[in-house]
Each structure stands twice: as C-alpha cells, then as structure tokens.
Coordinates of C-alpha atoms and ligand atoms in Angstrom, one line a residue:
M12 CA -27.6 10.1 -9.7
R13 CA -25.6 7.0 -10.7
S14 CA -22.3 6.4 -12.4
R15 CA -21.9 3.6 -15.0
I16 CA -19.1 1.7 -16.8
A17 CA -19.1 3.4 -20.2
G18 CA -16.4 1.3 -21.8
T19 CA -13.8 -1.3 -20.9
G20 CA -10.5 -2.5 -22.5
S21 CA -7.7 -4.9 -21.7
Y22 CA -4.2 -5.9 -22.8
V23 CA -1.8 -8.7 -21.9
P24 CA 1.8 -8.9 -23.1
A25 CA 2.6 -11.2 -26.0
K26 CA 4.9 -13.7 -24.2
V27 CA 3.2 -16.8 -22.7
L28 CA 4.7 -18.8 -19.9
T29 CA 3.1 -22.3 -19.7
N30 CA 3.0 -24.8 -16.9
A31 CA 5.5 -26.9 -19.0
D32 CA 7.9 -23.9 -19.0
L33 CA 7.5 -23.8 -15.1
E34 CA 8.3 -27.5 -14.9
R35 CA 11.8 -26.6 -16.3
M36 CA 12.3 -23.8 -13.7
V37 CA 11.1 -25.3 -10.3
A38 CA 10.0 -28.7 -8.9
T39 CA 6.4 -28.7 -10.1
S40 CA 4.1 -30.3 -12.6
D41 CA 1.4 -29.2 -15.0
E42 CA -0.9 -31.7 -13.3
W43 CA -0.2 -30.2 -9.8
I44 CA -0.7 -26.6 -11.0
V45 CA -3.9 -27.4 -12.9
E46 CA -5.4 -29.4 -10.1
R47 CA -4.5 -27.0 -7.2
T48 CA -5.0 -23.7 -9.0
G49 CA -6.8 -24.1 -12.4
I50 CA -4.0 -22.2 -14.1
R51 CA -2.6 -23.5 -17.4
E52 CA -0.6 -20.5 -18.6
R53 CA 0.0 -16.8 -17.9
H54 CA 1.4 -13.9 -19.9
V55 CA 4.6 -12.2 -18.8
A56 CA 6.0 -8.8 -19.8
G57 CA 9.0 -8.7 -22.1
P58 CA 12.3 -7.0 -21.3
G59 CA 11.7 -3.2 -20.8
E60 CA 7.9 -3.7 -20.8
A61 CA 6.6 -1.9 -17.7
C62 CA 3.3 -1.3 -15.9
S63 CA 2.4 1.9 -17.8
D64 CA 3.1 0.2 -21.2
L65 CA 0.4 -2.4 -20.5
A66 CA -1.9 0.2 -18.9
V67 CA -1.8 2.6 -21.8
K68 CA -2.9 -0.1 -24.3
A69 CA -5.8 -1.2 -22.0
A70 CA -6.8 2.4 -21.5
E71 CA -6.8 3.3 -25.2
R72 CA -9.2 0.4 -25.8
A73 CA -11.5 1.4 -22.9
L74 CA -11.6 5.0 -24.2
A75 CA -12.5 3.8 -27.7
A76 CA -15.2 1.5 -26.2
A77 CA -16.6 4.5 -24.3
G78 CA -16.4 6.7 -27.3
I79 CA -14.6 9.5 -25.6
S80 CA -11.1 11.0 -26.0
A81 CA -8.4 11.2 -23.4
A82 CA -8.8 15.0 -23.3
D83 CA -12.3 14.4 -21.8
L84 CA -11.0 12.7 -18.7
D85 CA -11.2 14.4 -15.3
L86 CA -9.2 11.9 -13.3
I87 CA -7.0 8.8 -13.9
L88 CA -6.7 6.2 -11.1
L89 CA -4.2 3.4 -11.5
A90 CA -4.5 0.4 -9.2
T91 CA -1.2 -1.4 -9.0
C92 CA 1.4 -2.8 -6.7
T93 CA 4.0 -3.0 -9.5
G94 CA 4.2 0.6 -10.8
D95 CA 7.0 1.8 -13.1
Y96 CA 8.8 3.7 -10.2
P97 CA 8.5 4.2 -6.5
L98 CA 8.1 7.9 -7.5
P99 CA 6.4 9.5 -9.4
A100 CA 3.0 7.9 -9.6
T101 CA 2.7 5.7 -12.7
A102 CA -0.7 7.2 -13.3
C103 CA 1.1 10.5 -14.3
V104 CA 3.2 8.6 -16.9
I105 CA -0.1 7.2 -18.3
Q106 CA -1.8 10.7 -18.2
H107 CA 1.1 12.1 -20.3
R108 CA 1.2 9.2 -22.8
L109 CA -2.6 9.3 -23.3
G110 CA -2.7 13.1 -23.7
A111 CA -5.2 13.4 -20.9
T112 CA -4.4 17.1 -20.5
K113 CA -7.2 18.0 -18.1
A114 CA -6.9 14.9 -15.9
A115 CA -5.6 14.6 -12.3
A116 CA -3.7 11.4 -11.9
C117 CA -2.6 9.2 -9.0
D118 CA -2.0 5.6 -8.0
L119 CA -4.0 3.5 -5.6
S120 CA -2.5 0.7 -3.6
A121 CA -4.9 -2.0 -2.5
A122 CA -3.2 -5.0 -4.0
C123 CA -5.7 -7.4 -5.8
C124 CA -8.6 -5.2 -4.6
G125 CA -7.2 -2.1 -6.3
F126 CA -9.6 -2.1 -9.2
V127 CA -12.7 -2.4 -7.1
Y128 CA -11.4 0.2 -4.7
A129 CA -10.7 2.5 -7.7
L130 CA -14.2 1.8 -9.0
S131 CA -15.7 2.9 -5.7
V132 CA -13.6 6.2 -5.7
A133 CA -14.6 6.9 -9.3
D134 CA -18.2 6.3 -8.5
A135 CA -18.1 8.8 -5.6
Y136 CA -16.4 11.5 -7.8
V137 CA -18.8 11.0 -10.7
K138 CA -21.8 11.2 -8.4
T139 CA -20.4 14.5 -7.1
G140 CA -19.8 16.2 -10.5
M141 CA -16.8 14.7 -12.4
R142 CA -17.7 13.7 -15.9
H143 CA -15.3 10.9 -16.8
V144 CA -12.9 9.0 -14.7
L145 CA -10.5 6.4 -16.1
I146 CA -9.7 3.5 -13.8
I147 CA -7.0 1.0 -14.6
G148 CA -5.6 -2.2 -13.0
S149 CA -2.2 -2.9 -14.4
E150 CA 0.4 -5.3 -13.0
V151 CA 3.8 -6.7 -13.9
M152 CA 3.8 -9.3 -11.2
S153 CA 6.6 -11.2 -12.9
G154 CA 9.0 -8.4 -11.6
I155 CA 8.1 -9.2 -7.9
T156 CA 7.8 -13.0 -8.4
D157 CA 10.5 -15.2 -7.0
W158 CA 11.0 -17.6 -9.9
T159 CA 12.8 -20.0 -7.6
D160 CA 9.8 -20.3 -5.2
R161 CA 7.3 -22.9 -6.4
N162 CA 4.7 -21.9 -3.8
T163 CA 4.2 -18.6 -5.5
C164 CA 5.7 -18.5 -9.0
I165 CA 3.1 -20.7 -10.5
L166 CA 0.3 -18.3 -9.6
F167 CA 0.9 -14.9 -11.0
G168 CA 0.7 -13.3 -14.5
D169 CA 1.0 -9.8 -16.0
G170 CA -1.7 -7.8 -17.7
A171 CA -3.9 -4.7 -17.6
G172 CA -7.6 -3.8 -17.7
A173 CA -9.3 -0.5 -17.7
A174 CA -12.7 1.1 -17.5
V175 CA -14.2 4.5 -18.1
I176 CA -16.7 5.6 -15.4
S177 CA -19.2 8.2 -16.5
A178 CA -22.5 9.6 -15.4
S179 CA -25.5 7.4 -16.0
E180 CA -28.5 8.9 -17.8
N181 CA -30.9 6.4 -16.3
D182 CA -31.3 4.3 -13.1
R183 CA -28.8 1.7 -14.3
G184 CA -25.1 1.7 -13.4
I185 CA -23.1 1.1 -10.2
L186 CA -25.7 0.2 -7.5
S187 CA -23.3 -0.1 -4.6
T188 CA -19.7 -0.8 -3.7
Q189 CA -18.4 -2.3 -0.4
L190 CA -14.8 -1.9 0.7
R191 CA -13.2 -3.7 3.7
S192 CA -9.8 -4.2 5.2
D193 CA -8.1 -6.1 8.1
G194 CA -4.5 -5.1 8.8
T195 CA -4.1 -7.8 11.4
L196 CA -3.7 -10.2 8.4
C197 CA -1.1 -8.0 6.7
D198 CA 1.6 -10.7 6.9
L199 CA -0.4 -13.2 4.8
I200 CA 0.9 -11.7 1.5
E201 CA 3.8 -9.3 1.5
V202 CA 6.8 -8.0 -0.3
P203 CA 9.0 -7.3 2.8
G204 CA 11.8 -5.4 1.2
G205 CA 12.2 -2.2 -0.9
G206 CA 10.1 0.1 1.2
S207 CA 11.0 2.3 4.2
R208 CA 10.8 -0.7 6.6
M209 CA 13.6 -2.4 4.7
P210 CA 15.2 -0.1 2.2
P211 CA 16.9 -1.6 -0.8
S212 CA 20.4 -3.0 0.1
E213 CA 22.7 -5.8 -1.0
K214 CA 21.5 -7.9 2.0
M215 CA 17.9 -7.3 1.1
V216 CA 18.5 -8.6 -2.4
A217 CA 20.7 -11.5 -1.2
E218 CA 17.8 -12.6 1.0
R219 CA 15.3 -12.2 -1.8
M220 CA 13.2 -9.8 0.2
Q221 CA 12.1 -7.9 -2.9
Y222 CA 9.8 -10.8 -3.9
I223 CA 6.3 -11.8 -2.8
K224 CA 6.0 -14.0 0.2
M225 CA 2.7 -15.7 0.8
K226 CA 1.0 -17.9 3.4
G227 CA -1.0 -19.7 0.7
N228 CA -3.0 -22.0 2.8
E229 CA -4.2 -19.4 5.3
T230 CA -4.9 -16.9 2.5
F231 CA -7.0 -19.6 0.8
K232 CA -9.3 -20.0 3.8
V233 CA -9.7 -16.3 4.4
A234 CA -10.4 -15.7 0.7
V235 CA -13.3 -18.1 0.7
R236 CA -14.8 -16.7 3.8
T237 CA -14.4 -13.0 2.9
L238 CA -15.7 -13.5 -0.7
E239 CA -18.8 -15.3 0.5
D240 CA -19.5 -12.8 3.3
I241 CA -19.2 -9.7 1.2
A242 CA -21.3 -11.2 -1.7
R243 CA -24.1 -11.9 0.8
E244 CA -23.8 -8.4 2.4
T245 CA -23.7 -6.7 -1.0
L246 CA -26.9 -8.4 -2.3
A247 CA -28.7 -8.0 1.0
A248 CA -27.9 -4.3 1.1
S249 CA -29.7 -3.9 -2.3
G250 CA -32.6 -6.1 -1.4
L251 CA -31.5 -8.7 -4.0
S252 CA -30.7 -12.4 -3.9
V253 CA -28.2 -14.7 -5.5
E254 CA -30.9 -15.8 -8.0
D255 CA -31.1 -12.2 -9.3
L256 CA -27.4 -12.3 -10.4
D257 CA -26.6 -12.7 -14.1
L258 CA -22.8 -12.9 -13.7
Y259 CA -20.3 -12.9 -10.9
V260 CA -16.9 -11.6 -11.9
P261 CA -14.4 -12.5 -9.1
H262 CA -10.7 -11.9 -8.6
Q263 CA -9.1 -14.7 -10.5
A264 CA -6.9 -16.2 -7.8
N265 CA -7.5 -19.9 -7.7
I266 CA -10.2 -22.1 -9.3
R267 CA -10.7 -24.0 -6.0
I268 CA -11.4 -20.7 -4.1
L269 CA -13.9 -19.6 -6.7
K270 CA -15.7 -23.0 -6.9
A271 CA -16.0 -23.1 -3.1
V272 CA -17.4 -19.5 -3.0
A273 CA -19.9 -20.3 -5.9
S274 CA -21.0 -23.5 -4.2
R275 CA -21.5 -21.8 -0.8
L276 CA -23.5 -19.0 -2.5
G277 CA -25.5 -21.5 -4.6
L278 CA -24.3 -19.9 -7.8
P279 CA -24.3 -22.2 -10.9
P280 CA -21.0 -22.4 -12.8
E281 CA -22.3 -20.6 -15.9
K282 CA -22.9 -17.5 -13.8
V283 CA -19.2 -17.3 -12.7
M284 CA -16.7 -15.6 -15.1
L285 CA -13.4 -17.6 -15.2
N286 CA -10.4 -16.9 -17.3
L287 CA -7.5 -17.7 -14.8
D288 CA -6.6 -20.8 -16.9
R289 CA -5.1 -18.4 -19.5
Y290 CA -3.9 -15.5 -17.3
G291 CA -3.2 -16.7 -13.8
N292 CA -3.6 -14.2 -11.0
T293 CA -2.9 -10.7 -12.4
S294 CA -3.7 -9.0 -9.1
A295 CA -5.4 -5.6 -9.7
A296 CA -5.8 -6.4 -13.4
S297 CA -7.7 -9.6 -13.0
I298 CA -11.2 -8.2 -12.6
P299 CA -11.0 -5.7 -15.4
I300 CA -9.5 -8.2 -17.8
A301 CA -12.3 -10.7 -16.9
L302 CA -15.0 -8.0 -17.1
D303 CA -13.7 -6.9 -20.5
E304 CA -13.7 -10.5 -21.8
A305 CA -17.2 -11.1 -20.4
L306 CA -18.5 -8.0 -22.2
R307 CA -16.8 -8.9 -25.5
Q308 CA -18.2 -12.5 -25.3
G309 CA -21.7 -11.1 -24.9
R310 CA -22.1 -12.6 -21.4
I311 CA -23.2 -9.2 -20.1
K312 CA -26.1 -7.4 -21.8
E313 CA -28.2 -4.3 -21.1
G314 CA -30.1 -4.9 -17.9
S315 CA -27.7 -7.7 -16.6
L316 CA -27.0 -7.7 -12.9
V317 CA -23.2 -8.1 -12.4
M318 CA -21.3 -8.5 -9.1
L319 CA -17.6 -8.0 -8.8
G320 CA -15.8 -9.6 -5.8
S321 CA -12.1 -9.4 -4.8
F322 CA -9.7 -10.1 -1.9
G323 CA -6.0 -9.6 -1.6
A324 CA -3.0 -8.4 0.4
G325 CA -3.7 -6.1 3.3
L326 CA -5.9 -8.0 3.8
T327 CA -8.4 -6.2 1.7
W328 CA -11.7 -7.4 0.3
A329 CA -14.3 -5.6 -1.8
S330 CA -17.3 -5.9 -4.0
A331 CA -19.5 -3.9 -6.4
L332 CA -23.0 -4.5 -7.7
I333 CA -23.7 -3.2 -11.2
R334 CA -26.9 -3.0 -13.3
W335 CA -25.7 -2.9 -16.9
Ligands
UT7_423 O1 -4.5 -12.6 -4.9 C1 -4.5 -13.3 -3.7 C2 -3.3 -14.2 -3.8 N1 -3.2 -15.4 -3.1 C3 -4.0 -16.5 -3.3 O2 -5.1 -16.5 -3.8 C4 -3.4 -17.7 -2.8 C5 -4.4 -18.6 -2.1 N2 -3.8 -19.9 -1.9 C6 -3.7 -20.9 -2.9 O3 -4.0 -20.6 -4.0 C7 -3.1 -22.2 -2.5 O4 -2.9 -22.3 -1.1 C8 -1.8 -22.6 -3.2 C9 -2.1 -22.9 -4.7 C10 -0.8 -21.5 -3.1 C11 -1.2 -23.9 -2.6 O5 -2.1 -24.9 -2.7 P1 -2.5 -25.8 -1.4 O6 -3.4 -26.8 -1.8 O7 -2.9 -24.8 -0.3 O8 -1.1 -26.5 -1.1 P2 -0.2 -26.4 0.2 O9 0.4 -25.0 0.3 O10 -1.0 -26.9 1.3 O11 1.0 -27.4 -0.2 C12 0.7 -28.8 -0.4 C13 2.0 -29.5 -0.9 C14 3.2 -29.1 -0.1 O12 4.0 -30.2 0.1 P3 4.1 -31.1 1.4 O13 4.5 -30.1 2.4 O14 2.6 -31.6 1.6 O15 5.0 -32.1 1.1 C15 3.9 -28.1 -0.9 O16 5.3 -28.1 -0.7 O17 2.2 -29.1 -2.2 C16 3.6 -28.6 -2.3 N3 3.7 -27.6 -3.4 C17 3.9 -27.9 -4.6 N4 4.1 -29.0 -5.3 C18 4.2 -29.0 -6.6 C19 3.6 -26.2 -3.2 N5 3.7 -25.6 -4.4 C20 3.9 -26.6 -5.3 C21 4.1 -26.6 -6.7 N6 4.3 -27.8 -7.3 N7 4.1 -25.5 -7.4

C-alpha cells in the first residue's frame, strides 16, 4: 500500500521586501544579493500576522485541492521553527481554526527539512491505516531574522505550503523517503537564545541572541554535498537514475547551491524547480510552496517522477521520491 499527495496549497503574506529595500537597511546591493543568492525579493508577514495565520490559508487551499473537508483529517503535522508560541503547539491552533475536529495535532521541528520529515511521518501513518494527514510547512522567518546582519537578513522570507496525504488507490504515490541528521554540525545554523539553554533575559535580547546566526560558507559546502549524496542514494534505492526524473524540487536556499547540485547530478536546468528569486529561503515552507507552484504551472503531470531534496539546521537533510 502507498500514500500519495492528494492536494497542495500555499500562501505568502502580501508585503514584499525587495533587494532595493534591503539596500536601505544594511550595507548590501541588489547586484551582490542576486549574484550570490539568486534572490530578488521575499514576502514578509505584516504586524500581528503569525505562523498559524499563513498556515491556515495554505491548508484551506490544500484541502480544497484534495476535495476533502477538515473534518476528514486524522492528523495535522506542522513543520516550523517559528510557531505562534513556545507552548502550545501551533498545530493545535490550526486544528481549531480549520475545524478539524477529529484530528490529532502536533508540531515537528526539523528546520528547513521539516516538510520532508513530516511527509515521511504522514506516509508511515497512512500506510498503517490513517486516511488523511495534513502536513504544513509555515514560517515567519522575519521574526527571528536580525535585520542589522547583512550575512543573514538578505536570505529569508515568510510563507506557508501544505499538502494532504491520503491512501493511494494504485501503485503511484510516495515511493520512498530518506531522513538524515548530523548533530556534530548543530552550530552551523542556530538561534542561541530563548530556549532552556539561554532563557529569555534582557542580556539575551541586548546581545541579539534571539536571532539566527549562520556560518554561511560552511553551510554552503555541506548543503551541496548532502543534497547530491541523498539524491543519488534515493534514486539508487528505487533502482532509478537521474534520467528518469521529471522534476527535482529542492529546498530553495541559494541558486548557487542548487546549480552546483544539478550540475553534479547531471540534471538539466528545466528539470529543477526554482522560485527563490521571488520568495527567498522560507525554511520549512520552501518545498511545499515550490511543489504547489510546479503543480499549478502544469510542470507535474500524472505519472511524473518527482524528487524532493532538503537540508537545514541540525544539520538535517532529507529526500522523497514520488510517482505522481
Ligand atoms: O536553509 C539553509 C540556510 N542556509 C543556507 O543555505 C546558507 C548557505 N550559504 C550561503 O547561501 C552563502 O554562504 C551566503 C549567501 C550566506 C554568503 O555568500 P558567500 O559567497 O558564501 O559569501 P561569504 O560569506 O564568503 O562573504 C563574502 C564577502 C564577505 O566580505 P569579505 O570578508 O570578503 O570582505 C562578506 O562580508 O561578502 C560579504 N557579504 C556581503 N556583501 C554585501 C556578506 N553578506 C553580504 C551582503 N552584501 N548581504
């Protein structure tokens, strides 16, 4: 028995922050950002707009695309590192607002890999009897971004993407998922303050420890290596090759990372889904937003072989192979 993606949806906040806007905030230039990252603009949440607000809109669209109602859901998994509160789980806020009265709900913390990790969990539950699982990647990265740090503030954006995972009636669907982690690299990307290691305090805020710190250059190299390795392992495990792929939907971190991975794999540019120029890096939301756009643009058809690939803080990396 297989599970499949029965419907997808996405939502980004209305406000757009361009590279020209960033030029007025830190010592950077549109030219530098485009050349080094491929990003031209990103969406940012407005005042009072939280993770669940974006997630609910993406989820409603995914439910409509799947043709089911919230009351049909057995489980809601929210992948995020920017939930509404430390407690309770933001997935419970979403469960209430959708009216998913029968669904269990919890958050999943795997940074940029959260959506693929959630897909893997949903796949396992559907294979063992659940009917419909809603998975969401939703992030308000603008809230943990240090807008005075040009090394990081140019990269991130806000948004949400969602998918309904249901039982497949044929042999198509999620063929396999691979999940990896390496905690020896946990200091590559981190938010040092605000947890039990460094609880909120005036000192913590004064030292700006509530914001993302990143070793960009080291992360870049590990990203290329892990994305390439896991793509090869994923295809080999299914007895497939790069030529069999119709579309690769990677985590939208940096165009240079994705071009390097595509070139090492021998993947032509038209088989790589890219939309980071308009959204930046939306962490756990990046793959479901890209997947939703690819579907709506007709780049994925019945029978298409699609591979997802992600990496992020932790370090985590993950992949999924899907026959549509
Ligand atoms: O979801 C996973 C999240 N993380 C990632 O995917 C990040 C992966 N890493 C990257 O995307 C890249 O490393 C960055 C885009 C963050 C940086 O690009 P880079 O080519 O690795 O630049 P760099 O860090 O080696 O810095 C090169 C220079 C430095 O100046 P000096 O020391 O050579 O004088 C930086 O200070 O560029 C400078 N720089 C900037 N200049 C203009 C750094 N940020 C900026 C900026 N504007 N925004």
